[in-house]
Short mmCIF file of C-alpha atoms in Angstrom, two decimals:
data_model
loop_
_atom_site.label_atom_id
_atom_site.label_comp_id
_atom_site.label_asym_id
_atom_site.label_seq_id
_atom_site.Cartn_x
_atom_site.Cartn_y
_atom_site.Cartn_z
CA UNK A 1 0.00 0.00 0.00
CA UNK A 2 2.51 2.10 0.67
CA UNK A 3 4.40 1.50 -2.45
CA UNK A 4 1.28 2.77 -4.38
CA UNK A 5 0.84 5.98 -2.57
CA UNK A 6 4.66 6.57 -3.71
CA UNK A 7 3.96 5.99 -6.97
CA UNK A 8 0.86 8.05 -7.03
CA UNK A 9 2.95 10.52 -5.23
CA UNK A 10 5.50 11.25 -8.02
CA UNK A 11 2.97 11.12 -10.83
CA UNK A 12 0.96 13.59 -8.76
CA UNK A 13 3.99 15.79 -8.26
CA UNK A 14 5.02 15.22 -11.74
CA UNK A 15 1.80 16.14 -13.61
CA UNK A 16 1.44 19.42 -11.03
CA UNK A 17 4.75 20.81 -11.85
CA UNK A 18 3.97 20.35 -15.60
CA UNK A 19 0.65 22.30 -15.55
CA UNK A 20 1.05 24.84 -13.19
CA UNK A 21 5.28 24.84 -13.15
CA UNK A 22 6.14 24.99 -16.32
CA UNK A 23 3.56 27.80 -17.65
CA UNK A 24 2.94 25.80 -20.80
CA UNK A 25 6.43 25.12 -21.66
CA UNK A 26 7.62 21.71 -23.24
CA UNK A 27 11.00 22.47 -23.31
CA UNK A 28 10.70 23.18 -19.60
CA UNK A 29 9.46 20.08 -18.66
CA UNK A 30 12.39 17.70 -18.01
CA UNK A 31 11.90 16.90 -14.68
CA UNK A 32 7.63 16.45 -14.53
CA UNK A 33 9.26 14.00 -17.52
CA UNK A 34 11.52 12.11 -15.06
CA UNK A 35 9.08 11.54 -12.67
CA UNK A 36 5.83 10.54 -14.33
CA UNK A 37 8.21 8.45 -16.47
CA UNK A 38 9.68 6.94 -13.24
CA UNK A 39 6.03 6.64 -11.53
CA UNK A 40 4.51 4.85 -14.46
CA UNK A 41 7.34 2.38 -15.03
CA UNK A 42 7.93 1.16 -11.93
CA UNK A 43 3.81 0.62 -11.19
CA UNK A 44 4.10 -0.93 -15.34
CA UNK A 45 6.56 -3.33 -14.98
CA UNK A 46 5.39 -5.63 -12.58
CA UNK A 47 2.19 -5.86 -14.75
CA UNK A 48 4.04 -6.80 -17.74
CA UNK A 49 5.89 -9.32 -15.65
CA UNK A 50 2.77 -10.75 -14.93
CA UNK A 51 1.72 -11.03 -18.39
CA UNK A 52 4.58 -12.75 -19.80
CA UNK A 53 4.90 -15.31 -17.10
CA UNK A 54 1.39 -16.17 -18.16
CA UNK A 55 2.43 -16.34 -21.65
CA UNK A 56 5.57 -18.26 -21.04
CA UNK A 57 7.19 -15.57 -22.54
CA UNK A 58 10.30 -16.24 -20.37
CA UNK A 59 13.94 -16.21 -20.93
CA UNK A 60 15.04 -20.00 -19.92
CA UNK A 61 18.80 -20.69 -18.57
CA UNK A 62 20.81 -23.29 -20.28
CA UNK A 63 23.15 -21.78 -22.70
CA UNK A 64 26.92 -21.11 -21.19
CA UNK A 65 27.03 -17.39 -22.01
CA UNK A 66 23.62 -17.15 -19.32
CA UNK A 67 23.98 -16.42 -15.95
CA UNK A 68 20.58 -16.47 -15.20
CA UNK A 69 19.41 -20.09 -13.37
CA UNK A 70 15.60 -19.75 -12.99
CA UNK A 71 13.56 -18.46 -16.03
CA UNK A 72 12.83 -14.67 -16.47
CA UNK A 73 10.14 -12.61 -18.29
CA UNK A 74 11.50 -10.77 -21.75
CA UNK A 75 9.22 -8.30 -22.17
CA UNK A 76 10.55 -5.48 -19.77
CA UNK A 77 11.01 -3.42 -23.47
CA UNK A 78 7.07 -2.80 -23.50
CA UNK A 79 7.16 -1.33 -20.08
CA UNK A 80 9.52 0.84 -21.60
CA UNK A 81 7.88 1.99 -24.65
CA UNK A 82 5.07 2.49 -22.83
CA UNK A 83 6.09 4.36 -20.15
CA UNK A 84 8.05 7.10 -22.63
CA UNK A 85 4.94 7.19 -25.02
CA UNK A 86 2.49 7.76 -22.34
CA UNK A 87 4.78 10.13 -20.25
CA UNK A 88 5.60 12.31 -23.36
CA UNK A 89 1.73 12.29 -24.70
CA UNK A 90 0.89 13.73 -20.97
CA UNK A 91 3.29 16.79 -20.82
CA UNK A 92 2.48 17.56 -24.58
CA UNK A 93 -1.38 17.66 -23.31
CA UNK A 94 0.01 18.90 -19.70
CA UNK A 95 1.53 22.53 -21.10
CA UNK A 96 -0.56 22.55 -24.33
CA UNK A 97 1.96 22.78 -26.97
CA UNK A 98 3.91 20.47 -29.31
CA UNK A 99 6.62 22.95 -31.51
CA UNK A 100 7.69 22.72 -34.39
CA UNK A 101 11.36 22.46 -33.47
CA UNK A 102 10.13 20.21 -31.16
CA UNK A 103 8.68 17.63 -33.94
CA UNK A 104 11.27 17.73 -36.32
CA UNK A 105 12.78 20.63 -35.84
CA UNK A 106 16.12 20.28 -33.00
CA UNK A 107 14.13 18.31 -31.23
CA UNK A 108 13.94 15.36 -33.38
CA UNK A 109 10.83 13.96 -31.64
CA UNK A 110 8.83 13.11 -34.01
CA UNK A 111 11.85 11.06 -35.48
CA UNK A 112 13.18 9.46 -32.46
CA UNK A 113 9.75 8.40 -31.53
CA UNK A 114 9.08 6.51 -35.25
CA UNK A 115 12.59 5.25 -35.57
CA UNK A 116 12.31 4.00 -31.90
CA UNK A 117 8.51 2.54 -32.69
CA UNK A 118 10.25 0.42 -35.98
CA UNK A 119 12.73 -0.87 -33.69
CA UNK A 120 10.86 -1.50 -30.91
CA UNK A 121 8.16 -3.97 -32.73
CA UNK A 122 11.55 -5.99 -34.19
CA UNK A 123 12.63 -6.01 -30.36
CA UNK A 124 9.17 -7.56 -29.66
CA UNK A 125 9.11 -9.94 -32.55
CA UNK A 126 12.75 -11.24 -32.06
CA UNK A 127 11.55 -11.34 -28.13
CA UNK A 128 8.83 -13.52 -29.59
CA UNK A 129 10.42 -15.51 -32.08
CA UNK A 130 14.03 -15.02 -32.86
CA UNK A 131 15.00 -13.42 -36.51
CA UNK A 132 17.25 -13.96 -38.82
CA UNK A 133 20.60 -11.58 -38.10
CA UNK A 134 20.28 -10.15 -41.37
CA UNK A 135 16.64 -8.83 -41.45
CA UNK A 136 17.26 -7.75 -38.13
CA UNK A 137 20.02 -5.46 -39.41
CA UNK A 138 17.82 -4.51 -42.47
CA UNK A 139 14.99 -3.15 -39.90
CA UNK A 140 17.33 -1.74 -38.01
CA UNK A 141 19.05 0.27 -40.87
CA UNK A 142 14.86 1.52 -42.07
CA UNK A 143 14.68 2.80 -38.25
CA UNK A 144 17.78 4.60 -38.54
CA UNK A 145 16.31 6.29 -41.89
CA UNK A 146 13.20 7.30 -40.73
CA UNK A 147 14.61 9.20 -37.69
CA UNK A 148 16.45 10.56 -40.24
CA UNK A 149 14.39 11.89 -42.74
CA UNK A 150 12.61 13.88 -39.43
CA UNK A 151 15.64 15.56 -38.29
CA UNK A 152 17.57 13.01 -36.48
CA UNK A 153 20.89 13.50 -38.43
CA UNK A 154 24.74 14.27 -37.80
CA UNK A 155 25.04 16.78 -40.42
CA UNK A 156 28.22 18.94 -38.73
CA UNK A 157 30.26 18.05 -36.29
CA UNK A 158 31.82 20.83 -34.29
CA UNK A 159 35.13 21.19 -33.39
CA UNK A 160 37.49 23.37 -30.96
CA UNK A 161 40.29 25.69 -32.38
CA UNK A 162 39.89 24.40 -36.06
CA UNK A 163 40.70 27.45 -38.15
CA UNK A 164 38.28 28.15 -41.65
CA UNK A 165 39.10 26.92 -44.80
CA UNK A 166 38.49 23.49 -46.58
CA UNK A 167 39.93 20.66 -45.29
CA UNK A 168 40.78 18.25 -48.28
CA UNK A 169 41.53 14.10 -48.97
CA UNK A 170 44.86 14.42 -51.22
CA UNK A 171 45.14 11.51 -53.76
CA UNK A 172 47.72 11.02 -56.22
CA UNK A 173 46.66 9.35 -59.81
CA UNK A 174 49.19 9.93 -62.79
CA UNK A 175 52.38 11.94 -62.06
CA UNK A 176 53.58 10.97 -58.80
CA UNK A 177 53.52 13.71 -55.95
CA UNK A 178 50.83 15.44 -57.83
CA UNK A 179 47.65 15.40 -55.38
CA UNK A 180 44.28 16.24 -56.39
CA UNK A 181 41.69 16.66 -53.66
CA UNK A 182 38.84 13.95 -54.12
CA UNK A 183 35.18 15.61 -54.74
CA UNK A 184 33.28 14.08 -52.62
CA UNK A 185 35.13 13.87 -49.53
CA UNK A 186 36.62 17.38 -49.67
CA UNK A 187 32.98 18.34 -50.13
CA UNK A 188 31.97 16.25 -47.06
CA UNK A 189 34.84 16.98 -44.85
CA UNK A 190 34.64 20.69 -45.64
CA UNK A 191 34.77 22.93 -42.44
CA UNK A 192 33.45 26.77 -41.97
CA UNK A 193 34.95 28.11 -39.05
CA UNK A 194 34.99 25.79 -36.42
CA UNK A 195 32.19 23.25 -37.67
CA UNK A 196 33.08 20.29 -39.71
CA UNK A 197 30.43 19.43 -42.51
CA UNK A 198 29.79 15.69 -43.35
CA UNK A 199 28.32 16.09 -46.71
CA UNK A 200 27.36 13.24 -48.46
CA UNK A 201 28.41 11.08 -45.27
CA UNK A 202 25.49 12.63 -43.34
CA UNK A 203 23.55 9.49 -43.99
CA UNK A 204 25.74 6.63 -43.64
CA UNK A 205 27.33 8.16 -40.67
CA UNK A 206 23.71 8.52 -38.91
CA UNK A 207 22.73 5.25 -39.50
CA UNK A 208 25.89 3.51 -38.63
CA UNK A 209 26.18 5.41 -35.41
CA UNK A 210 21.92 4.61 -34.56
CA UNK A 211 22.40 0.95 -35.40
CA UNK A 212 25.59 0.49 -33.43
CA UNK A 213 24.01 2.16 -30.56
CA UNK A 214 20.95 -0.03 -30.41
CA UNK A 215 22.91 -3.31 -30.72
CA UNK A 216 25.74 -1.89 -28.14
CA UNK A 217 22.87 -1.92 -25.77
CA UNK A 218 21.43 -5.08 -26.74
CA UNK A 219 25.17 -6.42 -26.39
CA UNK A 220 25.91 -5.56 -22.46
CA UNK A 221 22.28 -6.87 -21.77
CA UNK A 222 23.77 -10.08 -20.19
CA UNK A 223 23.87 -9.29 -16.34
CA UNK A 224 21.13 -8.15 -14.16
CA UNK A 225 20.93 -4.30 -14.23
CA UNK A 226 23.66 -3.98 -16.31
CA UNK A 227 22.44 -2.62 -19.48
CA UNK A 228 19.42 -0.58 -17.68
CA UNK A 229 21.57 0.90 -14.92
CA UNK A 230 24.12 1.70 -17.46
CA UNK A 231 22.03 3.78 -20.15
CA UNK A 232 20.40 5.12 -17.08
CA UNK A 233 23.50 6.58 -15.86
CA UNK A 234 24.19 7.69 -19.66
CA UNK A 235 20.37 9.59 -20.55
CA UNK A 236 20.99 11.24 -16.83
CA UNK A 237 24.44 12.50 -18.37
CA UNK A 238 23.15 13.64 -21.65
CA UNK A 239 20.28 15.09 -20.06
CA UNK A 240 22.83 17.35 -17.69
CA UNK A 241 25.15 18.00 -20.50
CA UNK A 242 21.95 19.05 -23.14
CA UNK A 243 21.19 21.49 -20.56
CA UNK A 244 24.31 23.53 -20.80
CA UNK A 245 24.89 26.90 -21.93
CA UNK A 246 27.09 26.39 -24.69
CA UNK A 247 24.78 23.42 -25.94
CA UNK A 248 21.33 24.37 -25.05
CA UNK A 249 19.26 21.75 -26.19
CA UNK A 250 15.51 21.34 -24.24
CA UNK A 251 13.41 18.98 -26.11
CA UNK A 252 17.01 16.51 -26.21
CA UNK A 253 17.06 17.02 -22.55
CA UNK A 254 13.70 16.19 -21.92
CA UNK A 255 13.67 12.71 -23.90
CA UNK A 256 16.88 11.71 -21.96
CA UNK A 257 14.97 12.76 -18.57
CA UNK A 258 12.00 10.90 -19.77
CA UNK A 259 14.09 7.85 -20.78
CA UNK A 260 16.47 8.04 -17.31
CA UNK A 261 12.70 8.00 -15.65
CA UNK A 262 11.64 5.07 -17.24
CA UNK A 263 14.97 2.89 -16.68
CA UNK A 264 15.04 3.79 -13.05
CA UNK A 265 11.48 2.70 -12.63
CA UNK A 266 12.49 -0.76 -14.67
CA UNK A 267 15.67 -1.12 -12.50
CA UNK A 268 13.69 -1.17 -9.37
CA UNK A 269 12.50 -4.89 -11.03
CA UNK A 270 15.35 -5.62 -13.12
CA UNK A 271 18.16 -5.50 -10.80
CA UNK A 272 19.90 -8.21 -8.88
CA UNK A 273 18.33 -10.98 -8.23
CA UNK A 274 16.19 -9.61 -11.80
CA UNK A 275 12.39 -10.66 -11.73
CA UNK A 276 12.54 -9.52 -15.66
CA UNK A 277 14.87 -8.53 -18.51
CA UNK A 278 14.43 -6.12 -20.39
CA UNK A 279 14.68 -8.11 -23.83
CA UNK A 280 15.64 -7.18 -27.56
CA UNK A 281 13.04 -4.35 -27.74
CA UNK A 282 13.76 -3.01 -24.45
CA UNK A 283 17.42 -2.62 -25.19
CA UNK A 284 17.17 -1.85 -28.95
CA UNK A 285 14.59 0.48 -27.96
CA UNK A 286 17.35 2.45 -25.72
CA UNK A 287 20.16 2.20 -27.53
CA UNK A 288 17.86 3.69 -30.01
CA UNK A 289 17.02 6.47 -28.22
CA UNK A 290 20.19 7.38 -26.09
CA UNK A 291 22.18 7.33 -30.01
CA UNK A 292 18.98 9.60 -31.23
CA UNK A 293 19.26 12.27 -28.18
CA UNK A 294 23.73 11.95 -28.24
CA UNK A 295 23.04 13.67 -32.24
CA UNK A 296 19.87 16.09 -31.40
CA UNK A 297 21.52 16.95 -27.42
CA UNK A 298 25.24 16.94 -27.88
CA UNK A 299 26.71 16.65 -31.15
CA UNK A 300 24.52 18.86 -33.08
CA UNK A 301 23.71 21.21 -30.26
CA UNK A 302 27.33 22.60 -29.18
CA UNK A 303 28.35 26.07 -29.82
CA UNK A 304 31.72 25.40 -31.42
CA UNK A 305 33.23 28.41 -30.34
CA UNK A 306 32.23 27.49 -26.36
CA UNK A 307 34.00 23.95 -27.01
CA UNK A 308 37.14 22.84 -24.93
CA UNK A 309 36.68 18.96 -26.91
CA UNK A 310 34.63 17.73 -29.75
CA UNK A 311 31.71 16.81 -29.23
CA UNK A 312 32.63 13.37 -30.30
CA UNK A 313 34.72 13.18 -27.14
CA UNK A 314 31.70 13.93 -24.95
CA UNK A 315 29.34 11.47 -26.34
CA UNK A 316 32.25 8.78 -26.13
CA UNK A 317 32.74 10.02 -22.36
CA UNK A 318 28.74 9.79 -21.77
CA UNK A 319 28.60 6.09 -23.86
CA UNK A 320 32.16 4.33 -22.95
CA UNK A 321 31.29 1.29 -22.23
CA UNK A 322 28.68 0.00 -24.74
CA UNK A 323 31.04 1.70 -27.16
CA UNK A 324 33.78 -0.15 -25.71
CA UNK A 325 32.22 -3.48 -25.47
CA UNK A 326 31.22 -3.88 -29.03
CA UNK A 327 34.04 -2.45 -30.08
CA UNK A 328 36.16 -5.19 -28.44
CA UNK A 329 33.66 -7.38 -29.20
CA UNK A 330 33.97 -7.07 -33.22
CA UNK A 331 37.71 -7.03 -32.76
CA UNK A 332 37.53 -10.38 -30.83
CA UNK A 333 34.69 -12.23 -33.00
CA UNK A 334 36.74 -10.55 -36.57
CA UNK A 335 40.10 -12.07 -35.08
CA UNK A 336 38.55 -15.51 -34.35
CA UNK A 337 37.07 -15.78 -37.77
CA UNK A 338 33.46 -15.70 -36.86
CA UNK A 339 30.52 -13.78 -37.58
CA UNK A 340 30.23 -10.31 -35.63
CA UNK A 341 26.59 -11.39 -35.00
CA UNK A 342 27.39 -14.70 -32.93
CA UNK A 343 27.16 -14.53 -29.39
CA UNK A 344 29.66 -15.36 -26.85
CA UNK A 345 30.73 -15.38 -22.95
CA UNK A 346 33.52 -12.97 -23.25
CA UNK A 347 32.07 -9.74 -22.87
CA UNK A 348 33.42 -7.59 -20.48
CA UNK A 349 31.08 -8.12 -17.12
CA UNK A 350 31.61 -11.82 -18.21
CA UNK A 351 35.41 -11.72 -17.70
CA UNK A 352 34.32 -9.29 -14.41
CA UNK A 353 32.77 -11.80 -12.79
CA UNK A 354 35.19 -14.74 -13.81
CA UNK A 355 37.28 -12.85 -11.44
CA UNK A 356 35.20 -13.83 -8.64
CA UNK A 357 33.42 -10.65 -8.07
CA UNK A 358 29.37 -11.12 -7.89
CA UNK A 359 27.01 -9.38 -10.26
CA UNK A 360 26.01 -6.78 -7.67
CA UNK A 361 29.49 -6.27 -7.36
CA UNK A 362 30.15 -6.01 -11.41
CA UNK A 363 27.41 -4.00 -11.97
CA UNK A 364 27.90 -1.38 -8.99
CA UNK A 365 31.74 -1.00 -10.43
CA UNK A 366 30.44 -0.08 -14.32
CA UNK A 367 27.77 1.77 -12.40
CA UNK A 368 30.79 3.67 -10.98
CA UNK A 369 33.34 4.04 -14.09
CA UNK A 370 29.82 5.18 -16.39
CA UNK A 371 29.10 7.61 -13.79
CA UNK A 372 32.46 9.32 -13.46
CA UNK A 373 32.94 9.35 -17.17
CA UNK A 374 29.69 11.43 -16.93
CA UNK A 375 30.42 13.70 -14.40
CA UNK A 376 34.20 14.22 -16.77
CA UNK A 377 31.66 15.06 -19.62
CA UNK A 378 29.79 17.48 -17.31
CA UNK A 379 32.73 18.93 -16.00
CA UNK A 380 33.58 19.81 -19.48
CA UNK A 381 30.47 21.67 -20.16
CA UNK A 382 30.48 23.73 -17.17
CA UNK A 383 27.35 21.07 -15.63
CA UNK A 384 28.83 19.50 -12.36
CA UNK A 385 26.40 20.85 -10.41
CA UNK A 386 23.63 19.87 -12.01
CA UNK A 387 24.93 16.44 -12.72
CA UNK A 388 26.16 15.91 -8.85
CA UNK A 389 22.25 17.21 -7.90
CA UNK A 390 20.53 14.57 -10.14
CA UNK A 391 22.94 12.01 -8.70
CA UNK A 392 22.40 12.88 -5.82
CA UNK A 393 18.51 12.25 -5.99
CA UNK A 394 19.04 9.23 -7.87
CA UNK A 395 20.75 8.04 -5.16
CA UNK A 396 18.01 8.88 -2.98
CA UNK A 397 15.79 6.30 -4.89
CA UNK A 398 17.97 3.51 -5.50
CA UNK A 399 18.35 3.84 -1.62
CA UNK A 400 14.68 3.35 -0.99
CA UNK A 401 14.34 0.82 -3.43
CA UNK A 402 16.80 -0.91 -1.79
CA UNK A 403 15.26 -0.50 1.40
CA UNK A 404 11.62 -1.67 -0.49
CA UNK A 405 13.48 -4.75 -1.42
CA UNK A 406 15.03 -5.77 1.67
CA UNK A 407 11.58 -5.18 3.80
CA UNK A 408 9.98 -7.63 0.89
CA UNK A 409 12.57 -10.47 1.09
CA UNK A 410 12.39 -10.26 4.98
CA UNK A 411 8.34 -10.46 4.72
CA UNK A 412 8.65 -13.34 2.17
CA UNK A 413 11.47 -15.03 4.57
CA UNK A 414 9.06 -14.63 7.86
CA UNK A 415 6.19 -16.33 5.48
CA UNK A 416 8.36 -19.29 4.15
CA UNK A 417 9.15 -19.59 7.82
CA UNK A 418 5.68 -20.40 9.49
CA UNK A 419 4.86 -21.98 5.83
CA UNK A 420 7.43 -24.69 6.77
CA UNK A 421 8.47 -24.28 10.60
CA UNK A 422 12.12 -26.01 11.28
#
């Protein structure tokens, strides 16, 4: 009972500071977001839970690279969906306006929220049935367009200290030592004052950087927690760093503190021992999303001239480790002759907790080294404050859930004990 007044609590407090807070102002409304997200999530995903187990839609142990021993619910990727659909569909009715550079404008909403529709139903359907690798890649890729064609595009990339002019790809054909730039990537690595244009590589560089994100995700989903508390940790980053002066992006912000909400409210069922996974549409769906906001909130929203790094450097600060883990994990799969696409035991928390450490342990310590990286990348933008203040309340949460958790196993321990007295 208690738990529901909670929850009814922070929607309550959420939907009040969006109407009467935020004076009809969506690009005001990041933290209502964070909280209705979080309120509807956590009351969700025990319902879903429910659902699947019914189904038998359950993730069974057996293969080596599982750590899992009893079988778990797939489906926590609806309670996702849902939760950011609904939460965003109240504050756009909440303060009474949708903008244009909300939709497709620097926002990208519109786009993030088709692209991440298209890749949450192959989530769902590979949750369902599995899929072949290659039309799963071929889905992926029409996701990545569609954001696209709505605004969701790395069309300039800016960059610290690089003086005007163009910057040319020398090639020599004929007469050796004679160079001749080549068209079409001096035209796409062109720069104008401190802002490199991509050109013709807009595209392919979009959807290479969406897909990767949304398998990355889907790649360090093999721990309990990891992959939520992880892209957590990174929406809460990009959500402080959007924020910033010199980057100034609201409506990027907002979907980050909308998705943050959401995985938090997951996480309080999904962590440790884990009562459900999130699945291949829960962790394509964020991948999706936290790639989507890292172009519309960081890379295309810095002020080159406020820069002290690239903005590529911040979004590999905010997203180290899935970056890192596929990265290696190409490398390693490339090296050994095999397809990128099989699946393995040697990902990092694998070889974390061959060590010996537990998977509370593991995933606190990638908890840790994803949330310093973030607080680097908010240094760097001038944010610490307001990334050490949403820590701090995030803190706050995971420390009553924790509490919530221990008061249930102790209930369900006195139970078992007059169940069966020694």
């Amino acid at each position: 009972m208690l738990i529901r007044l909670f929850q009814v609590l922070l929607l309550a407090v959420g939907l009040g500071w969006a109407i009467f807070i935020c004076n009809g102002r969506l690009d005001a409304a990041q933290i209502p977001g964070f909280l209705i997200a979080l309120a509807i999530s956590w009351w969700l995903t025990p319902e879903i839970r429910s659902r699947a187990l019914g189904l038998g839609l359950v993730d069974k142990p057996g293969e080596e690279r599982r750590i899992h021993k009893v079988p778990v619910p797939r489906l926590g990727g609806v309670a996702i969906y849902i939760s950011l659909m609904i939460t965003l569909a109240i504050l756009v009715a909440a303060t009474g306006r949708f903008p244009k550079n909300a939709r497709v404008g620097e926002g990208g909403l519109i786009g993030i929220a088709l692209g991440g529709t298209i890749i949450f139903l192959l989530g769902l359907l590979d949750d369902l049935e599995s899929l072949p690798a290659k039309l799963k890649l071929l889905v992926q890729i029409l996701a990545a367009c569609a954001a696209y064609s709505l605004g969701v595009k790395i069309k300039t990339i800016p960059m610290p200290g690089i003086t005007s002019g163009a910057l040319s790809v020398p090639v020599h054909s004929g007469i050796a030592g004679t160079g001749h730039a080549l068209p079409a990537l001096a035209a796409a690595s062109s720069s104008v004052g401190n802002v490199i244009d991509l050109g013709i590589l807009s595209l392919p560089i979009t959807i290479v950087w969406l897909v990767g994100m949304s398998n990355a995700v889907n790649l360090i989903d093999g721990m309990d927690g990891l992959a939520a508390g992880v892209s957590a940790i990174s929406a809460l980053t990009i959500w402080t760093v959007a924020m910033a002066h010199s980057i100034d992006r609201p409506y990027a912000a907002l979907t980050a503190a909308v998705l943050a909400g959401a995985l938090l409210g997951f996480l309080r069922w999904n962590f440790n021992p884990a009562r459900i996974f999130l699945g291949d549409s829960g962790a394509y769906l964020t991948g999706f999303i936290l790639g989507a906001v890292s172009i519309t909130g960081v890379i295309k929203g810095a002020a080159a001239a406020t820069l002290i790094v690239p903005t590529f450097l911040l979004v590999l600060l905010i997203l180290f480790f899935p970056i890192l883990d596929t990265t290696w994990a190409i490398i390693r799969r490339v090296a050994q002759r095999k397809s990128i696409f099989t699946p393995d035991s040697e990902h990092i928390h694998h070889r974390l907790l061959q060590t010996g450490l537990s998977q509370k342990s593991v995933a606190y310590l990638l908890y840790g080294l994803s949330a310093l990286l973030g607080f680097v990348a908010a240094v760097l933008v001038h944010q610490q404050s307001y990334f050490l203040k949403l820590a701090c309340v995030v803190l706050l949460m995971a420390g009553f859930f924790a509490e919530v958790l221990n008061r249930n196993r102790q209930r369900r321990k006195q139970q078992t004990e007059k169940v069966n007295p020694s």
